[in-house]
Amino acid sequence: MNLTQFLLLVLAWFLYRLAKSPRNPALWAVVACIAFHLLGSTTGIVYLRVFFGELPASSTVKLVMNLALNISRYALMLFFLLSAGGTRRRAQIEGAVLGVVCAAMTTTVLVLPPELRDKAYPTSGSLPNTMSAPGVAPFYLIGGTYTIYATIQTARWALRYANESRHRARLGLRIAAAGLGFAATATAARTVVTIVRWTSHPGYGGDLMAVTNRLVPIGTFLFLAGVLYVGLAARLSALRVWLRHRRTYHELRPLWEPLHTAFPEGQLDRAPTYRWFDRISPWRIGHKYWRRVIEIRDGLLQISPHLVDLGYDAARPAEQQADTIRRAVERQRAGTAPQAKTALTVAEPSTTNINDDVNQLVRLSQALAQKGSP
């Protein structure tokens, strides 16, 4: 897989994320970053030429490529600003800087007579050997300076955000910061070569340019890999939660079913518009999980007067009193009115943690399953 294919893969992943969360501005920013980076790459220009046929003059294409890369870097800064809680004013300031840089680069292209522009601004990613023509060196120096600023600033934000994140996100953001560091180093080297070629030595730094041309795709790959790792790690964590909810949902069935038959009016969402979809859809497991927990708690509260009549001992573990709960359910089904007027808490958790509460219910459900359904 080459770099362009990897870019397209990452873009497809974030477009999928964006389709699920279209109001997430940080996702819009990262999608814009990748899309404009593709537009600013030489491979992207090749694809555009294949798709549209003839393109404008090479100097115009070169300008569009560099402006697209500038927008990509601004979108990247915007992504971290939005993710790290940056202010709108800071985003506006960075946008103003982007506007000034793009206007300056456009001006440097226009100062050169039209008949000389195409030779001075080739669409390849390499620097021209001679930069004596007006505007050529400033074009690359302005773009390079902005790239160094944007990548270093973004790398700083990525590292700061990594220190405030969990382990998985921390690793991905540090990988992304390393990729940005490679990009900044490569751009700094290109800037040095530009200055030397402009001032005194045309064609200087051929070997150095060969090294920097390798650093750029490495840096891009590392950055994208880091960002993709953060996204995939978050999805993996969500999958673990989904699997745990699904397992617990089924483990609670032996407790939920008798309570549901004893108190059918306590079921939540009793008449969903698409009941069949609610039953088979894997995407609603979180909703069904919490619904089942709430219904069980409500059922245990309603049946607790029967438990008081039967001598339920709240000091003993609930799973050791499965028989008492079975008999209480049978009394409710038979229509026996409880004599007690007070309620008690069944399977009370030892802490306020909701997972501890659910674990207590699971243990009680497992004890009922071993005794057989009432």
mmCIF file of C-alpha atoms in Angstrom:
data_model
loop_
_atom_site.group_PDB
_atom_site.id
_atom_site.type_symbol
_atom_site.label_atom_id
_atom_site.label_comp_id
_atom_site.label_asym_id
_atom_site.label_seq_id
_atom_site.Cartn_x
_atom_site.Cartn_y
_atom_site.Cartn_z
ATOM 1 C CA MET A 1 0.000 0.000 0.000
ATOM 2 C CA ASN A 2 1.468 3.353 -1.051
ATOM 3 C CA LEU A 3 0.981 6.654 0.766
ATOM 4 C CA THR A 4 -1.896 7.834 -1.434
ATOM 5 C CA GLN A 5 -3.818 4.604 -0.869
ATOM 6 C CA PHE A 6 -3.213 4.939 2.861
ATOM 7 C CA LEU A 7 -4.491 8.534 2.741
ATOM 8 C CA LEU A 8 -7.624 7.356 0.951
ATOM 9 C CA LEU A 9 -8.105 4.598 3.521
ATOM 10 C CA VAL A 10 -7.813 7.042 6.428
ATOM 11 C CA LEU A 11 -10.114 9.507 4.640
ATOM 12 C CA ALA A 12 -12.718 6.770 4.149
ATOM 13 C CA TRP A 13 -12.533 5.878 7.852
ATOM 14 C CA PHE A 14 -13.070 9.469 8.979
ATOM 15 C CA LEU A 15 -15.832 10.016 6.415
ATOM 16 C CA TYR A 16 -17.572 7.014 7.985
ATOM 17 C CA ARG A 17 -17.082 8.559 11.427
ATOM 18 C CA LEU A 18 -18.358 11.885 10.111
ATOM 19 C CA ALA A 19 -21.496 10.249 8.671
ATOM 20 C CA LYS A 20 -22.265 8.931 12.159
ATOM 21 C CA SER A 21 -21.454 12.241 13.891
ATOM 22 C CA PRO A 22 -22.081 14.988 11.308
ATOM 23 C CA ARG A 23 -22.182 17.724 13.964
ATOM 24 C CA ASN A 24 -18.693 17.019 15.265
ATOM 25 C CA PRO A 25 -16.531 19.986 14.170
ATOM 26 C CA ALA A 26 -13.273 18.189 15.027
ATOM 27 C CA LEU A 27 -14.163 15.393 12.578
ATOM 28 C CA TRP A 28 -14.941 17.959 9.887
ATOM 29 C CA ALA A 29 -11.510 19.470 10.492
ATOM 30 C CA VAL A 30 -9.616 16.189 10.180
ATOM 31 C CA VAL A 31 -11.564 15.220 7.029
ATOM 32 C CA ALA A 32 -10.730 18.605 5.505
ATOM 33 C CA CYS A 33 -7.074 18.145 6.497
ATOM 34 C CA ILE A 34 -6.778 14.817 4.681
ATOM 35 C CA ALA A 35 -8.834 15.877 1.658
ATOM 36 C CA PHE A 36 -6.807 19.046 1.055
ATOM 37 C CA HIS A 37 -3.575 17.136 1.619
ATOM 38 C CA LEU A 38 -4.610 14.771 -1.174
ATOM 39 C CA LEU A 39 -5.435 17.741 -3.404
ATOM 40 C CA GLY A 40 -2.025 19.232 -2.697
ATOM 41 C CA SER A 41 -0.066 16.070 -3.506
ATOM 42 C CA THR A 42 1.471 15.354 -6.898
ATOM 43 C CA THR A 43 -0.431 12.070 -7.049
ATOM 44 C CA GLY A 44 -3.662 13.938 -6.447
ATOM 45 C CA ILE A 45 -2.877 16.219 -9.395
ATOM 46 C CA VAL A 46 -2.248 13.159 -11.578
ATOM 47 C CA TYR A 47 -5.669 11.787 -10.635
ATOM 48 C CA LEU A 48 -7.290 15.149 -11.365
ATOM 49 C CA ARG A 49 -5.641 15.249 -14.778
ATOM 50 C CA VAL A 50 -6.921 11.746 -15.552
ATOM 51 C CA PHE A 51 -10.419 12.673 -14.385
ATOM 52 C CA PHE A 52 -10.768 16.188 -15.877
ATOM 53 C CA GLY A 53 -8.302 15.992 -18.761
ATOM 54 C CA GLU A 54 -6.337 19.188 -19.336
ATOM 55 C CA LEU A 55 -5.563 21.297 -16.274
ATOM 56 C CA PRO A 56 -4.567 24.987 -16.080
ATOM 57 C CA ALA A 57 -0.975 26.122 -16.517
ATOM 58 C CA SER A 58 1.598 24.442 -14.282
ATOM 59 C CA SER A 59 2.172 27.633 -12.276
ATOM 60 C CA THR A 60 -1.552 27.803 -11.471
ATOM 61 C CA VAL A 61 -1.595 24.124 -10.531
ATOM 62 C CA LYS A 62 1.494 24.644 -8.365
ATOM 63 C CA LEU A 63 -0.186 27.542 -6.580
ATOM 64 C CA VAL A 64 -3.391 25.553 -6.015
ATOM 65 C CA MET A 65 -1.377 22.610 -4.663
ATOM 66 C CA ASN A 66 0.452 24.781 -2.146
ATOM 67 C CA LEU A 67 -2.657 26.658 -1.088
ATOM 68 C CA ALA A 68 -4.394 23.315 -0.560
ATOM 69 C CA LEU A 69 -1.485 22.157 1.611
ATOM 70 C CA ASN A 70 -1.715 25.373 3.620
ATOM 71 C CA ILE A 71 -5.432 24.816 4.185
ATOM 72 C CA SER A 72 -4.684 21.236 5.156
ATOM 73 C CA ARG A 73 -2.244 22.399 7.829
ATOM 74 C CA TYR A 74 -4.706 24.978 9.120
ATOM 75 C CA ALA A 75 -7.425 22.312 9.297
ATOM 76 C CA LEU A 76 -5.013 20.141 11.263
ATOM 77 C CA MET A 77 -4.400 22.945 13.753
ATOM 78 C CA LEU A 78 -8.151 23.493 13.927
ATOM 79 C CA PHE A 79 -8.649 19.806 14.694
ATOM 80 C CA PHE A 80 -6.362 19.963 17.714
ATOM 81 C CA LEU A 81 -7.762 23.324 18.806
ATOM 82 C CA LEU A 82 -11.285 21.900 18.785
ATOM 83 C CA SER A 83 -10.218 18.637 20.407
ATOM 84 C CA ALA A 84 -8.215 20.325 23.153
ATOM 85 C CA GLY A 85 -10.799 22.975 23.923
ATOM 86 C CA GLY A 86 -9.107 25.853 22.143
ATOM 87 C CA THR A 87 -10.832 29.229 21.905
ATOM 88 C CA ARG A 88 -12.687 30.529 18.858
ATOM 89 C CA ARG A 89 -10.469 33.605 18.916
ATOM 90 C CA ARG A 90 -7.342 31.466 18.523
ATOM 91 C CA ALA A 91 -8.932 29.675 15.576
ATOM 92 C CA GLN A 92 -9.773 33.053 14.012
ATOM 93 C CA ILE A 93 -6.210 34.279 14.506
ATOM 94 C CA GLU A 94 -4.831 31.154 12.855
ATOM 95 C CA GLY A 95 -7.320 31.622 10.019
ATOM 96 C CA ALA A 96 -6.117 35.195 9.526
ATOM 97 C CA VAL A 97 -2.509 33.979 9.415
ATOM 98 C CA LEU A 98 -3.517 31.418 6.787
ATOM 99 C CA GLY A 99 -5.191 34.134 4.711
ATOM 100 C CA VAL A 100 -2.094 36.348 4.804
ATOM 101 C CA VAL A 101 0.185 33.445 3.846
ATOM 102 C CA CYS A 102 -2.020 32.387 0.921
ATOM 103 C CA ALA A 103 -2.314 35.971 -0.327
ATOM 104 C CA ALA A 104 1.472 36.449 -0.122
ATOM 105 C CA MET A 105 2.168 33.225 -2.017
ATOM 106 C CA THR A 106 -0.329 34.177 -4.711
ATOM 107 C CA THR A 107 1.351 37.572 -5.064
ATOM 108 C CA THR A 108 4.796 36.024 -5.477
ATOM 109 C CA VAL A 109 3.497 33.930 -8.371
ATOM 110 C CA LEU A 110 1.778 36.869 -10.067
ATOM 111 C CA VAL A 111 4.847 39.137 -9.977
ATOM 112 C CA LEU A 112 6.571 36.833 -12.462
ATOM 113 C CA PRO A 113 5.667 37.442 -16.128
ATOM 114 C CA PRO A 114 3.233 34.764 -17.455
ATOM 115 C CA GLU A 115 5.710 33.453 -20.053
ATOM 116 C CA LEU A 116 8.228 32.597 -17.303
ATOM 117 C CA ARG A 117 5.893 31.128 -14.672
ATOM 118 C CA ASP A 118 5.523 27.581 -15.967
ATOM 119 C CA LYS A 119 9.274 26.953 -16.030
ATOM 120 C CA ALA A 120 9.743 28.560 -12.629
ATOM 121 C CA TYR A 121 6.949 26.570 -10.946
ATOM 122 C CA PRO A 122 6.997 22.904 -11.991
ATOM 123 C CA THR A 123 4.224 20.706 -10.601
ATOM 124 C CA SER A 124 6.688 18.158 -9.267
ATOM 125 C CA GLY A 125 7.502 18.177 -5.569
ATOM 126 C CA SER A 126 11.146 19.089 -6.119
ATOM 127 C CA LEU A 127 12.595 22.576 -5.801
ATOM 128 C CA PRO A 128 13.722 24.363 -8.982
ATOM 129 C CA ASN A 129 17.496 24.436 -9.376
ATOM 130 C CA THR A 130 17.549 28.164 -10.163
ATOM 131 C CA MET A 131 15.594 30.646 -8.053
ATOM 132 C CA SER A 132 16.829 33.933 -9.476
ATOM 133 C CA ALA A 133 13.474 34.789 -11.089
ATOM 134 C CA PRO A 134 11.406 37.330 -9.110
ATOM 135 C CA GLY A 135 9.055 35.796 -6.557
ATOM 136 C CA VAL A 136 10.223 32.181 -6.880
ATOM 137 C CA ALA A 137 12.314 31.928 -3.718
ATOM 138 C CA PRO A 138 9.853 33.973 -1.610
ATOM 139 C CA PHE A 139 7.070 31.640 -2.741
ATOM 140 C CA TYR A 140 8.869 28.621 -1.281
ATOM 141 C CA LEU A 141 10.172 30.500 1.758
ATOM 142 C CA ILE A 142 6.732 31.772 2.759
ATOM 143 C CA GLY A 143 5.165 28.338 2.290
ATOM 144 C CA GLY A 144 8.021 26.612 4.102
ATOM 145 C CA THR A 145 7.931 29.019 7.040
ATOM 146 C CA TYR A 146 4.192 28.527 7.453
ATOM 147 C CA THR A 147 4.604 24.745 7.258
ATOM 148 C CA ILE A 148 7.293 24.752 9.945
ATOM 149 C CA TYR A 149 5.168 26.965 12.175
ATOM 150 C CA ALA A 150 1.998 24.900 11.672
ATOM 151 C CA THR A 151 3.643 21.506 12.155
ATOM 152 C CA ILE A 152 5.605 22.533 15.264
ATOM 153 C CA GLN A 153 2.548 24.186 16.799
ATOM 154 C CA THR A 154 0.388 21.164 16.040
ATOM 155 C CA ALA A 155 3.002 18.771 17.409
ATOM 156 C CA ARG A 156 3.091 20.781 20.656
ATOM 157 C CA TRP A 157 -0.695 20.587 20.959
ATOM 158 C CA ALA A 158 -0.653 16.885 20.156
ATOM 159 C CA LEU A 159 1.895 16.193 22.904
ATOM 160 C CA ARG A 160 0.008 18.336 25.410
ATOM 161 C CA TYR A 161 -3.242 16.612 24.517
ATOM 162 C CA ALA A 162 -1.484 13.226 24.794
ATOM 163 C CA ASN A 163 -0.404 13.975 28.378
ATOM 164 C CA GLU A 164 -4.053 14.587 29.273
ATOM 165 C CA SER A 165 -5.387 11.476 27.521
ATOM 166 C CA ARG A 166 -5.666 7.795 28.332
ATOM 167 C CA HIS A 167 -2.964 5.295 27.454
ATOM 168 C CA ARG A 168 -4.253 4.295 23.997
ATOM 169 C CA ALA A 169 -4.890 7.862 22.850
ATOM 170 C CA ARG A 170 -1.575 8.962 24.375
ATOM 171 C CA LEU A 171 0.414 6.516 22.229
ATOM 172 C CA GLY A 172 -1.377 7.460 19.023
ATOM 173 C CA LEU A 173 -0.955 11.184 19.601
ATOM 174 C CA ARG A 174 2.742 10.760 20.318
ATOM 175 C CA ILE A 175 3.149 8.841 17.051
ATOM 176 C CA ALA A 176 1.298 11.653 15.272
ATOM 177 C CA ALA A 177 3.571 14.235 16.928
ATOM 178 C CA ALA A 178 6.631 12.291 15.763
ATOM 179 C CA GLY A 179 5.279 12.351 12.209
ATOM 180 C CA LEU A 180 4.794 16.109 12.452
ATOM 181 C CA GLY A 181 8.368 16.397 13.710
ATOM 182 C CA PHE A 182 9.622 14.579 10.602
ATOM 183 C CA ALA A 183 7.597 16.950 8.410
ATOM 184 C CA ALA A 184 8.978 20.027 10.184
ATOM 185 C CA THR A 185 12.562 18.749 9.864
ATOM 186 C CA ALA A 186 12.143 18.035 6.153
ATOM 187 C CA THR A 187 10.619 21.465 5.533
ATOM 188 C CA ALA A 188 13.397 23.184 7.473
ATOM 189 C CA ALA A 189 15.984 21.431 5.289
ATOM 190 C CA ARG A 190 14.112 22.489 2.122
ATOM 191 C CA THR A 191 14.056 26.061 3.417
ATOM 192 C CA VAL A 192 17.835 26.048 3.921
ATOM 193 C CA VAL A 193 18.326 24.698 0.394
ATOM 194 C CA THR A 194 15.991 27.398 -0.969
ATOM 195 C CA ILE A 195 17.958 30.181 0.712
ATOM 196 C CA VAL A 196 21.309 28.874 -0.532
ATOM 197 C CA ARG A 197 20.067 28.380 -4.112
ATOM 198 C CA TRP A 198 18.487 31.822 -4.083
ATOM 199 C CA THR A 199 21.549 33.653 -2.747
ATOM 200 C CA SER A 200 24.526 32.048 -4.428
ATOM 201 C CA HIS A 201 24.528 28.366 -5.406
ATOM 202 C CA PRO A 202 21.962 27.188 -7.980
ATOM 203 C CA GLY A 203 21.447 23.422 -7.809
ATOM 204 C CA TYR A 204 22.825 23.224 -4.254
ATOM 205 C CA GLY A 205 21.764 20.394 -1.928
ATOM 206 C CA GLY A 206 20.789 17.607 -4.312
ATOM 207 C CA ASP A 207 21.658 14.873 -1.819
ATOM 208 C CA LEU A 208 19.960 16.732 1.025
ATOM 209 C CA MET A 209 16.807 17.102 -1.061
ATOM 210 C CA ALA A 210 16.813 13.368 -1.751
ATOM 211 C CA VAL A 211 16.802 12.730 2.007
ATOM 212 C CA THR A 212 14.063 15.284 2.697
ATOM 213 C CA ASN A 213 11.933 13.846 -0.094
ATOM 214 C CA ARG A 214 12.001 10.570 1.835
ATOM 215 C CA LEU A 215 11.264 12.209 5.167
ATOM 216 C CA VAL A 216 8.059 13.873 3.960
ATOM 217 C CA PRO A 217 6.118 10.664 3.177
ATOM 218 C CA ILE A 218 7.486 9.014 6.345
ATOM 219 C CA GLY A 219 6.253 11.927 8.426
ATOM 220 C CA THR A 220 2.868 11.906 6.696
ATOM 221 C CA PHE A 221 2.515 8.167 7.216
ATOM 222 C CA LEU A 222 3.420 8.386 10.903
ATOM 223 C CA PHE A 223 1.007 11.252 11.499
ATOM 224 C CA LEU A 224 -1.879 9.468 9.793
ATOM 225 C CA ALA A 225 -1.042 6.213 11.560
ATOM 226 C CA GLY A 226 -1.116 7.994 14.911
ATOM 227 C CA VAL A 227 -4.455 9.701 14.248
ATOM 228 C CA LEU A 228 -5.929 6.464 12.894
ATOM 229 C CA TYR A 229 -4.628 4.588 15.932
ATOM 230 C CA VAL A 230 -6.434 7.009 18.246
ATOM 231 C CA GLY A 231 -9.687 6.513 16.348
ATOM 232 C CA LEU A 232 -9.386 2.734 16.188
ATOM 233 C CA ALA A 233 -8.435 2.526 19.864
ATOM 234 C CA ALA A 234 -11.586 4.464 20.744
ATOM 235 C CA ARG A 235 -13.674 2.133 18.571
ATOM 236 C CA LEU A 236 -12.017 -0.901 20.190
ATOM 237 C CA SER A 237 -12.839 0.440 23.635
ATOM 238 C CA ALA A 238 -16.440 1.008 22.556
ATOM 239 C CA LEU A 239 -16.562 -2.555 21.200
ATOM 240 C CA ARG A 240 -15.413 -3.923 24.553
ATOM 241 C CA VAL A 241 -18.183 -1.984 26.304
ATOM 242 C CA TRP A 242 -20.698 -3.273 23.745
ATOM 243 C CA LEU A 243 -19.612 -6.883 24.277
ATOM 244 C CA ARG A 244 -19.793 -6.488 28.055
ATOM 245 C CA HIS A 245 -23.277 -4.994 27.839
ATOM 246 C CA ARG A 246 -24.408 -7.751 25.514
ATOM 247 C CA ARG A 247 -23.090 -10.490 27.820
ATOM 248 C CA THR A 248 -24.618 -8.882 30.928
ATOM 249 C CA TYR A 249 -27.931 -8.328 29.142
ATOM 250 C CA HIS A 250 -28.259 -12.083 28.603
ATOM 251 C CA GLU A 251 -26.947 -12.921 32.087
ATOM 252 C CA LEU A 252 -29.755 -10.847 33.612
ATOM 253 C CA ARG A 253 -32.496 -12.728 31.773
ATOM 254 C CA PRO A 254 -33.153 -15.358 34.536
ATOM 255 C CA LEU A 255 -33.886 -12.507 36.956
ATOM 256 C CA TRP A 256 -35.681 -10.221 34.516
ATOM 257 C CA GLU A 257 -38.131 -12.783 33.109
ATOM 258 C CA PRO A 258 -39.939 -13.694 36.366
ATOM 259 C CA LEU A 259 -40.092 -10.068 37.443
ATOM 260 C CA HIS A 260 -41.435 -9.103 34.029
ATOM 261 C CA THR A 261 -44.170 -11.739 34.191
ATOM 262 C CA ALA A 262 -45.058 -10.628 37.725
ATOM 263 C CA PHE A 263 -45.111 -6.908 36.822
ATOM 264 C CA PRO A 264 -45.650 -6.641 33.040
ATOM 265 C CA GLU A 265 -46.812 -3.055 33.381
ATOM 266 C CA GLY A 266 -43.299 -2.096 34.502
ATOM 267 C CA GLN A 267 -41.724 -2.747 31.098
ATOM 268 C CA LEU A 268 -40.219 0.339 29.500
ATOM 269 C CA ASP A 269 -40.888 1.102 25.829
ATOM 270 C CA ARG A 270 -43.788 -1.307 25.814
ATOM 271 C CA ALA A 271 -44.899 -0.380 22.315
ATOM 272 C CA PRO A 272 -41.910 0.549 20.146
ATOM 273 C CA THR A 273 -42.706 1.435 16.567
ATOM 274 C CA TYR A 274 -40.365 -1.271 15.240
ATOM 275 C CA ARG A 275 -40.402 -4.015 17.869
ATOM 276 C CA TRP A 276 -38.833 -6.584 15.531
ATOM 277 C CA PHE A 277 -35.926 -4.238 14.773
ATOM 278 C CA ASP A 278 -35.445 -3.540 18.474
ATOM 279 C CA ARG A 279 -35.062 -7.269 19.072
ATOM 280 C CA ILE A 280 -32.571 -8.098 16.345
ATOM 281 C CA SER A 281 -30.563 -4.884 16.066
ATOM 282 C CA PRO A 282 -27.041 -5.182 17.547
ATOM 283 C CA TRP A 283 -26.753 -1.392 17.636
ATOM 284 C CA ARG A 284 -29.426 -0.990 20.346
ATOM 285 C CA ILE A 285 -27.807 -3.324 22.857
ATOM 286 C CA GLY A 286 -26.763 -0.422 25.089
ATOM 287 C CA HIS A 287 -30.340 0.848 25.202
ATOM 288 C CA LYS A 288 -31.709 -2.625 25.935
ATOM 289 C CA TYR A 289 -29.037 -3.239 28.579
ATOM 290 C CA TRP A 290 -29.916 -0.153 30.623
ATOM 291 C CA ARG A 291 -33.627 -0.757 30.099
ATOM 292 C CA ARG A 292 -33.280 -4.257 31.539
ATOM 293 C CA VAL A 293 -31.293 -3.035 34.566
ATOM 294 C CA ILE A 294 -33.919 -0.370 35.317
ATOM 295 C CA GLU A 295 -36.799 -2.815 34.885
ATOM 296 C CA ILE A 296 -35.142 -5.309 37.247
ATOM 297 C CA ARG A 297 -34.583 -2.659 39.909
ATOM 298 C CA ASP A 298 -38.177 -1.528 39.581
ATOM 299 C CA GLY A 299 -39.445 -5.104 39.807
ATOM 300 C CA LEU A 300 -37.359 -5.875 42.906
ATOM 301 C CA LEU A 301 -38.678 -2.740 44.577
ATOM 302 C CA GLN A 302 -42.289 -3.689 43.830
ATOM 303 C CA ILE A 303 -41.874 -7.268 45.050
ATOM 304 C CA SER A 304 -40.009 -6.318 48.212
ATOM 305 C CA PRO A 305 -43.178 -6.224 50.431
ATOM 306 C CA HIS A 306 -43.643 -9.919 49.634
ATOM 307 C CA LEU A 307 -40.011 -10.468 50.578
ATOM 308 C CA VAL A 308 -40.618 -8.793 53.939
ATOM 309 C CA ASP A 309 -43.545 -11.172 54.529
ATOM 310 C CA LEU A 310 -41.333 -14.146 53.694
ATOM 311 C CA GLY A 311 -38.534 -13.089 56.048
ATOM 312 C CA TYR A 312 -36.027 -11.809 53.519
ATOM 313 C CA ASP A 313 -32.823 -10.925 55.368
ATOM 314 C CA ALA A 314 -31.112 -7.893 53.812
ATOM 315 C CA ALA A 315 -27.961 -8.656 55.813
ATOM 316 C CA ARG A 316 -27.379 -11.891 53.888
ATOM 317 C CA PRO A 317 -26.065 -11.924 50.298
ATOM 318 C CA ALA A 318 -28.990 -11.732 47.898
ATOM 319 C CA GLU A 319 -27.787 -14.706 45.843
ATOM 320 C CA GLN A 320 -28.190 -16.903 48.954
ATOM 321 C CA GLN A 321 -31.885 -15.987 49.147
ATOM 322 C CA ALA A 322 -32.933 -17.015 45.646
ATOM 323 C CA ASP A 323 -35.632 -19.316 47.050
ATOM 324 C CA THR A 324 -37.227 -16.422 48.921
ATOM 325 C CA ILE A 325 -37.325 -14.360 45.736
ATOM 326 C CA ARG A 326 -38.837 -17.280 43.823
ATOM 327 C CA ARG A 327 -41.610 -17.655 46.392
ATOM 328 C CA ALA A 328 -42.242 -13.888 46.370
ATOM 329 C CA VAL A 329 -42.709 -13.979 42.606
ATOM 330 C CA GLU A 330 -45.114 -16.914 42.930
ATOM 331 C CA ARG A 331 -47.172 -14.980 45.518
ATOM 332 C CA GLN A 332 -47.380 -11.991 43.215
ATOM 333 C CA ARG A 333 -48.472 -14.158 40.286
ATOM 334 C CA ALA A 334 -51.124 -15.833 42.454
ATOM 335 C CA GLY A 335 -52.558 -12.441 43.313
ATOM 336 C CA THR A 336 -51.687 -12.617 47.009
ATOM 337 C CA ALA A 337 -51.659 -9.193 48.586
ATOM 338 C CA PRO A 338 -48.602 -8.531 50.772
ATOM 339 C CA GLN A 339 -49.206 -7.740 54.406
ATOM 340 C CA ALA A 340 -46.108 -5.597 54.733
ATOM 341 C CA LYS A 341 -46.382 -1.986 53.629
ATOM 342 C CA THR A 342 -42.671 -1.211 53.616
ATOM 343 C CA ALA A 343 -40.098 -1.821 50.881
ATOM 344 C CA LEU A 344 -36.482 -2.871 51.100
ATOM 345 C CA THR A 345 -33.467 -2.787 48.845
ATOM 346 C CA VAL A 346 -32.598 -6.143 47.298
ATOM 347 C CA ALA A 347 -29.015 -6.914 46.228
ATOM 348 C CA GLU A 348 -27.810 -3.561 47.509
ATOM 349 C CA PRO A 349 -24.369 -2.654 46.136
ATOM 350 C CA SER A 350 -21.558 -1.896 48.546
ATOM 351 C CA THR A 351 -20.567 1.255 46.609
ATOM 352 C CA THR A 352 -22.271 3.899 44.484
ATOM 353 C CA ASN A 353 -20.570 2.563 41.342
ATOM 354 C CA ILE A 354 -23.206 1.530 38.807
ATOM 355 C CA ASN A 355 -21.089 -1.445 37.708
ATOM 356 C CA ASP A 356 -21.120 -2.742 41.283
ATOM 357 C CA ASP A 357 -24.897 -2.473 41.262
ATOM 358 C CA VAL A 358 -25.173 -4.437 38.020
ATOM 359 C CA ASN A 359 -22.739 -7.078 39.316
ATOM 360 C CA GLN A 360 -25.001 -7.634 42.328
ATOM 361 C CA LEU A 361 -27.949 -8.182 39.991
ATOM 362 C CA VAL A 362 -25.926 -10.587 37.839
ATOM 363 C CA ARG A 363 -25.008 -12.703 40.869
ATOM 364 C CA LEU A 364 -28.657 -12.821 41.924
ATOM 365 C CA SER A 365 -29.700 -13.731 38.364
ATOM 366 C CA GLN A 366 -27.129 -16.547 38.231
ATOM 367 C CA ALA A 367 -28.398 -17.902 41.577
ATOM 368 C CA LEU A 368 -31.962 -17.922 40.238
ATOM 369 C CA ALA A 369 -30.810 -19.696 37.088
ATOM 370 C CA GLN A 370 -29.236 -22.459 39.200
ATOM 371 C CA LYS A 371 -32.438 -22.855 41.252
ATOM 372 C CA GLY A 372 -34.670 -22.856 38.179
ATOM 373 C CA SER A 373 -37.090 -20.186 37.020
ATOM 374 C CA PRO A 374 -40.104 -19.551 39.317
#
